[in-house]
N, CA, C and O atoms as a DFTB+ gen file, in Angstrom:
316 C
 N C O
     1  1      80.648      75.789     -39.507
     2  2      80.904      74.505     -40.273
     3  2      80.757      73.379     -39.444
     4  3      81.203      73.436     -38.298
     5  1      80.169      72.314     -39.872
     6  2      79.868      71.077     -39.133
     7  2      81.003      70.010     -39.563
     8  3      81.357      69.827     -40.728
     9  1      81.484      69.375     -38.500
    10  2      82.574      68.537     -38.778
    11  2      82.059      67.186     -39.465
    12  3      81.020      66.648     -39.083
    13  1      82.731      66.743     -40.351
    14  2      82.371      65.425     -41.103
    15  2      82.334      64.342     -40.114
    16  3      81.655      63.366     -40.433
    17  1      82.938      64.317     -38.955
    18  2      83.064      63.138     -37.977
    19  2      81.641      62.976     -37.432
    20  3      81.402      61.890     -36.903
    21  1      80.566      63.971     -37.480
    22  2      79.365      63.614     -36.947
    23  2      78.729      62.483     -37.807
    24  3      77.800      61.839     -37.321
    25  1      79.161      62.221     -39.005
    26  2      78.709      61.114     -39.718
    27  2      79.086      59.711     -39.133
    28  3      78.554      58.682     -39.549
    29  1      79.958      59.725     -38.223
    30  2      80.365      58.480     -37.621
    31  2      79.477      58.133     -36.446
    32  3      79.674      57.041     -35.914
    33  1      78.542      58.903     -35.981
    34  2      77.585      58.574     -35.036
    35  2      76.470      57.801     -35.469
    36  3      75.358      58.319     -35.567
    37  1      76.682      56.585     -35.739
    38  2      75.830      55.629     -36.464
    39  2      74.540      55.384     -35.696
    40  3      73.561      55.064     -36.371
    41  1      74.410      55.487     -34.437
    42  2      73.268      55.282     -33.653
    43  2      72.371      56.528     -33.377
    44  3      71.318      56.440     -32.745
    45  1      72.849      57.676     -33.883
    46  2      72.208      58.965     -33.722
    47  2      70.708      58.980     -34.299
    48  3      70.497      58.846     -35.505
    49  1      69.807      59.130     -33.474
    50  2      68.413      59.204     -34.051
    51  2      67.852      60.587     -34.169
    52  3      66.954      60.804     -34.983
    53  1      68.352      61.580     -33.366
    54  2      67.789      62.948     -33.476
    55  2      68.979      63.904     -33.431
    56  3      69.921      63.738     -32.657
    57  1      68.894      64.880     -34.269
    58  2      69.910      65.899     -34.324
    59  2      69.278      67.294     -34.409
    60  3      68.504      67.546     -35.332
    61  1      69.586      68.215     -33.469
    62  2      69.055      69.541     -33.367
    63  2      70.104      70.455     -33.501
    64  3      70.810      70.670     -32.515
    65  1      70.352      71.106     -34.700
    66  2      71.415      72.058     -34.885
    67  2      70.910      73.485     -35.129
    68  3      71.642      74.353     -35.604
    69  1      69.621      73.697     -34.784
    70  2      69.036      74.994     -35.254
    71  2      69.407      76.202     -34.336
    72  3      69.788      76.041     -33.177
    73  1      69.280      77.327     -34.887
    74  2      69.560      78.610     -34.302
    75  2      70.957      78.584     -33.698
    76  3      71.103      78.839     -32.503
    77  1      72.096      78.254     -34.565
    78  2      73.375      78.315     -34.030
    79  2      74.258      79.164     -34.922
    80  3      75.385      79.404     -34.491
    81  1      73.925      79.634     -36.057
    82  2      74.674      80.465     -36.943
    83  2      75.755      79.571     -37.633
    84  3      76.813      80.040     -38.052
    85  1      75.426      78.294     -37.720
    86  2      76.323      77.492     -38.504
    87  2      76.346      77.874     -40.037
    88  3      75.328      78.345     -40.544
    89  1      77.356      77.702     -40.696
    90  2      77.350      78.072     -42.156
    91  2      78.112      76.978     -42.962
    92  3      78.663      76.044     -42.379
    93  1      78.130      77.111     -44.287
    94  2      78.762      76.085     -45.067
    95  2      77.859      75.075     -45.445
    96  3      76.653      75.240     -45.261
    97  1      78.293      74.081     -45.937
    98  2      77.512      72.860     -46.520
    99  2      77.335      71.761     -45.436
   100  3      78.194      71.642     -44.561
   101  1      76.313      71.005     -45.468
   102  2      76.120      69.806     -44.664
   103  2      77.147      68.689     -45.157
   104  3      77.172      68.334     -46.335
   105  1      77.899      68.215     -44.292
   106  2      78.828      67.235     -44.841
   107  2      78.122      65.865     -45.446
   108  3      77.133      65.348     -44.925
   109  1      78.744      65.392     -46.553
   110  2      78.136      64.292     -47.161
   111  2      78.006      63.060     -46.234
   112  3      77.127      62.211     -46.380
   113  1      78.936      63.032     -45.284
   114  2      78.993      61.915     -44.305
   115  2      77.618      61.825     -43.533
   116  3      77.361      60.801     -42.899
   117  1      76.783      62.819     -43.573
   118  2      75.453      62.809     -42.962
   119  2      74.686      61.726     -43.508
   120  3      73.830      61.183     -42.809
   121  1      74.934      61.312     -44.828
   122  2      74.169      60.309     -45.455
   123  2      74.384      58.925     -44.833
   124  3      73.602      57.995     -45.029
   125  1      75.507      58.833     -44.057
   126  2      75.673      57.524     -43.354
   127  2      75.068      57.370     -42.043
   128  3      75.374      56.429     -41.312
   129  1      74.171      58.308     -41.698
   130  2      73.444      58.227     -40.318
   131  2      72.175      57.486     -40.526
   132  3      71.100      58.065     -40.681
   133  1      72.317      56.180     -40.526
   134  2      71.282      55.224     -40.850
   135  2      70.175      55.169     -39.724
   136  3      69.098      54.649     -40.014
   137  1      70.348      55.597     -38.648
   138  2      69.337      55.541     -37.504
   139  2      68.610      56.901     -37.366
   140  3      67.719      57.064     -36.533
   141  1      69.007      57.828     -38.176
   142  2      68.479      59.182     -38.043
   143  2      66.939      59.231     -38.354
   144  3      66.549      58.665     -39.375
   145  1      66.046      59.868     -37.540
   146  2      64.737      59.928     -37.610
   147  2      64.233      61.406     -37.676
   148  3      63.280      61.727     -38.387
   149  1      64.936      62.303     -36.882
   150  2      64.532      63.626     -36.835
   151  2      65.675      64.529     -37.016
   152  3      66.705      64.389     -36.356
   153  1      65.507      65.539     -37.975
   154  2      66.562      66.448     -38.179
   155  2      66.061      67.834     -38.164
   156  3      65.081      68.164     -38.832
   157  1      66.768      68.719     -37.351
   158  2      66.395      70.077     -37.313
   159  2      67.609      70.904     -37.598
   160  3      68.570      70.898     -36.829
   161  1      67.574      71.658     -38.761
   162  2      68.700      72.475     -39.222
   163  2      68.371      73.906     -39.339
   164  3      69.179      74.695     -39.827
   165  1      67.128      74.294     -38.875
   166  2      66.557      75.608     -39.109
   167  2      67.355      76.727     -38.568
   168  3      68.076      76.526     -37.590
   169  1      67.279      77.968     -39.162
   170  2      67.739      79.256     -38.620
   171  2      69.263      79.175     -38.521
   172  3      69.801      79.481     -37.456
   173  1      69.978      78.786     -39.557
   174  2      71.477      78.828     -39.655
   175  2      71.728      79.493     -41.009
   176  3      70.855      80.145     -41.582
   177  1      72.914      79.307     -41.478
   178  2      73.344      79.843     -42.795
   179  2      73.942      78.716     -43.674
   180  3      74.953      78.891     -44.354
   181  1      73.251      77.538     -43.618
   182  2      73.805      76.436     -44.429
   183  2      73.533      76.748     -45.913
   184  3      72.537      77.393     -46.240
   185  1      74.436      76.282     -46.815
   186  2      74.376      76.377     -48.211
   187  2      74.387      75.012     -48.882
   188  3      74.490      73.973     -48.230
   189  1      74.276      75.049     -50.199
   190  2      74.374      73.839     -51.031
   191  2      72.963      73.091     -50.888
   192  3      71.892      73.697     -50.904
   193  1      73.082      71.770     -50.752
   194  2      71.860      71.063     -50.691
   195  2      71.718      70.235     -49.415
   196  3      72.706      70.053     -48.704
   197  1      70.562      69.742     -49.111
   198  2      70.268      68.984     -47.977
   199  2      70.586      67.475     -48.242
   200  3      70.068      66.938     -49.221
   201  1      71.307      66.857     -47.523
   202  2      71.615      65.408     -47.737
   203  2      70.256      64.604     -47.965
   204  3      69.170      64.940     -47.492
   205  1      70.477      63.558     -48.716
   206  2      69.291      62.798     -49.160
   207  2      68.844      61.774     -48.126
   208  3      67.717      61.279     -48.128
   209  1      69.911      61.452     -47.136
   210  2      69.730      60.537     -46.115
   211  2      69.021      59.116     -46.598
   212  3      68.061      58.561     -46.063
   213  1      69.708      58.723     -47.666
   214  2      69.184      57.399     -48.292
   215  2      69.221      56.213     -47.476
   216  3      68.514      55.294     -47.889
   217  1      69.892      56.003     -46.389
   218  2      69.947      54.904     -45.467
   219  2      69.136      55.207     -44.134
   220  3      69.115      54.393     -43.211
   221  1      68.546      56.285     -44.092
   222  2      67.892      56.741     -42.809
   223  2      66.389      56.575     -42.876
   224  3      65.854      56.337     -43.959
   225  1      65.720      56.685     -41.814
   226  2      64.297      56.660     -41.761
   227  2      63.710      58.024     -41.264
   228  3      62.825      58.082     -40.411
   229  1      64.272      59.117     -41.865
   230  2      63.876      60.545     -41.471
   231  2      62.375      60.658     -41.671
   232  3      61.824      60.456     -42.753
   233  1      61.787      60.979     -40.600
   234  2      60.304      61.323     -40.621
   235  2      60.100      62.786     -40.388
   236  3      59.109      63.310     -40.895
   237  1      60.933      63.504     -39.676
   238  2      60.927      64.996     -39.375
   239  2      62.075      65.610     -39.933
   240  3      63.198      65.226     -39.606
   241  1      61.881      66.621     -40.825
   242  2      62.969      67.412     -41.211
   243  2      62.557      68.951     -41.247
   244  3      61.578      69.375     -41.860
   245  1      63.385      69.675     -40.554
   246  2      63.067      71.213     -40.555
   247  2      64.351      71.752     -41.006
   248  3      65.398      71.410     -40.455
   249  1      64.319      72.606     -42.016
   250  2      65.545      73.189     -42.577
   251  2      65.205      74.792     -43.060
   252  3      65.854      75.372     -43.931
   253  1      64.210      75.309     -42.417
   254  2      63.855      76.627     -42.980
   255  2      64.899      77.659     -42.466
   256  3      65.644      77.423     -41.515
   257  1      64.894      78.838     -43.181
   258  2      65.839      79.943     -42.772
   259  2      67.189      79.526     -42.971
   260  3      67.987      79.641     -42.040
   261  1      67.563      79.031     -44.132
   262  2      69.024      78.690     -44.465
   263  2      69.127      79.314     -45.909
   264  3      68.239      80.019     -46.391
   265  1      70.237      79.002     -46.515
   266  2      70.497      79.328     -47.910
   267  2      70.753      78.191     -48.767
   268  3      71.658      78.219     -49.600
   269  1      69.904      77.071     -48.579
   270  2      70.079      75.981     -49.398
   271  2      69.732      76.267     -50.884
   272  3      68.760      76.969     -51.164
   273  1      70.517      75.731     -51.817
   274  2      70.309      75.957     -53.164
   275  2      68.980      75.338     -53.726
   276  3      68.291      75.986     -54.514
   277  1      68.658      74.193     -53.352
   278  2      67.360      73.586     -53.559
   279  2      67.073      72.650     -52.260
   280  3      67.941      72.308     -51.457
   281  1      65.847      72.337     -52.206
   282  2      65.476      71.736     -50.876
   283  2      65.635      70.231     -50.770
   284  3      66.105      69.760     -49.734
   285  1      65.282      69.469     -51.748
   286  2      65.394      68.017     -51.728
   287  2      66.040      67.485     -52.986
   288  3      65.779      67.928     -54.105
   289  1      66.903      66.506     -52.740
   290  2      67.488      65.795     -53.958
   291  2      66.418      64.817     -54.377
   292  3      65.500      64.469     -53.634
   293  1      66.604      64.377     -55.672
   294  2      65.558      63.466     -56.267
   295  2      65.455      62.047     -55.425
   296  3      64.447      61.348     -55.522
   297  1      66.393      61.735     -54.726
   298  2      66.458      60.509     -54.019
   299  2      66.228      60.702     -52.442
   300  3      66.624      59.835     -51.663
   301  1      65.629      61.771     -52.028
   302  2      65.483      62.023     -50.630
   303  2      64.791      60.931     -49.877
   304  3      63.655      60.571     -50.184
   305  1      65.441      60.426     -48.935
   306  2      64.875      59.336     -48.059
   307  2      64.252      58.099     -48.758
   308  3      63.267      57.528     -48.290
   309  1      64.859      57.720     -49.875
   310  2      64.459      56.593     -50.583
   311  2      65.334      55.439     -50.054
   312  3      66.559      55.555     -50.085
   313  1      64.746      54.337     -49.572
   314  2      65.553      53.226     -49.076
   315  2      65.671      52.168     -50.134
   316  3      66.315      51.143     -49.913
């Protein structure tokens, strides 16, 4: 499980959490990561949905090999 406090890292531009056996949902606080450009979540056991990152400029997203319910929300990366 990922701590919600990761959402407080406002200047984070790159996050690589792949191949770590993380499980659970991605905290909604991830939507607060406005500087995020690259996200790698692959090869874990995440469930639920991928955050929409509405305030970020995400250009690279890798989320394969997880248990997400659906891949993108209707507002994914819309500023």
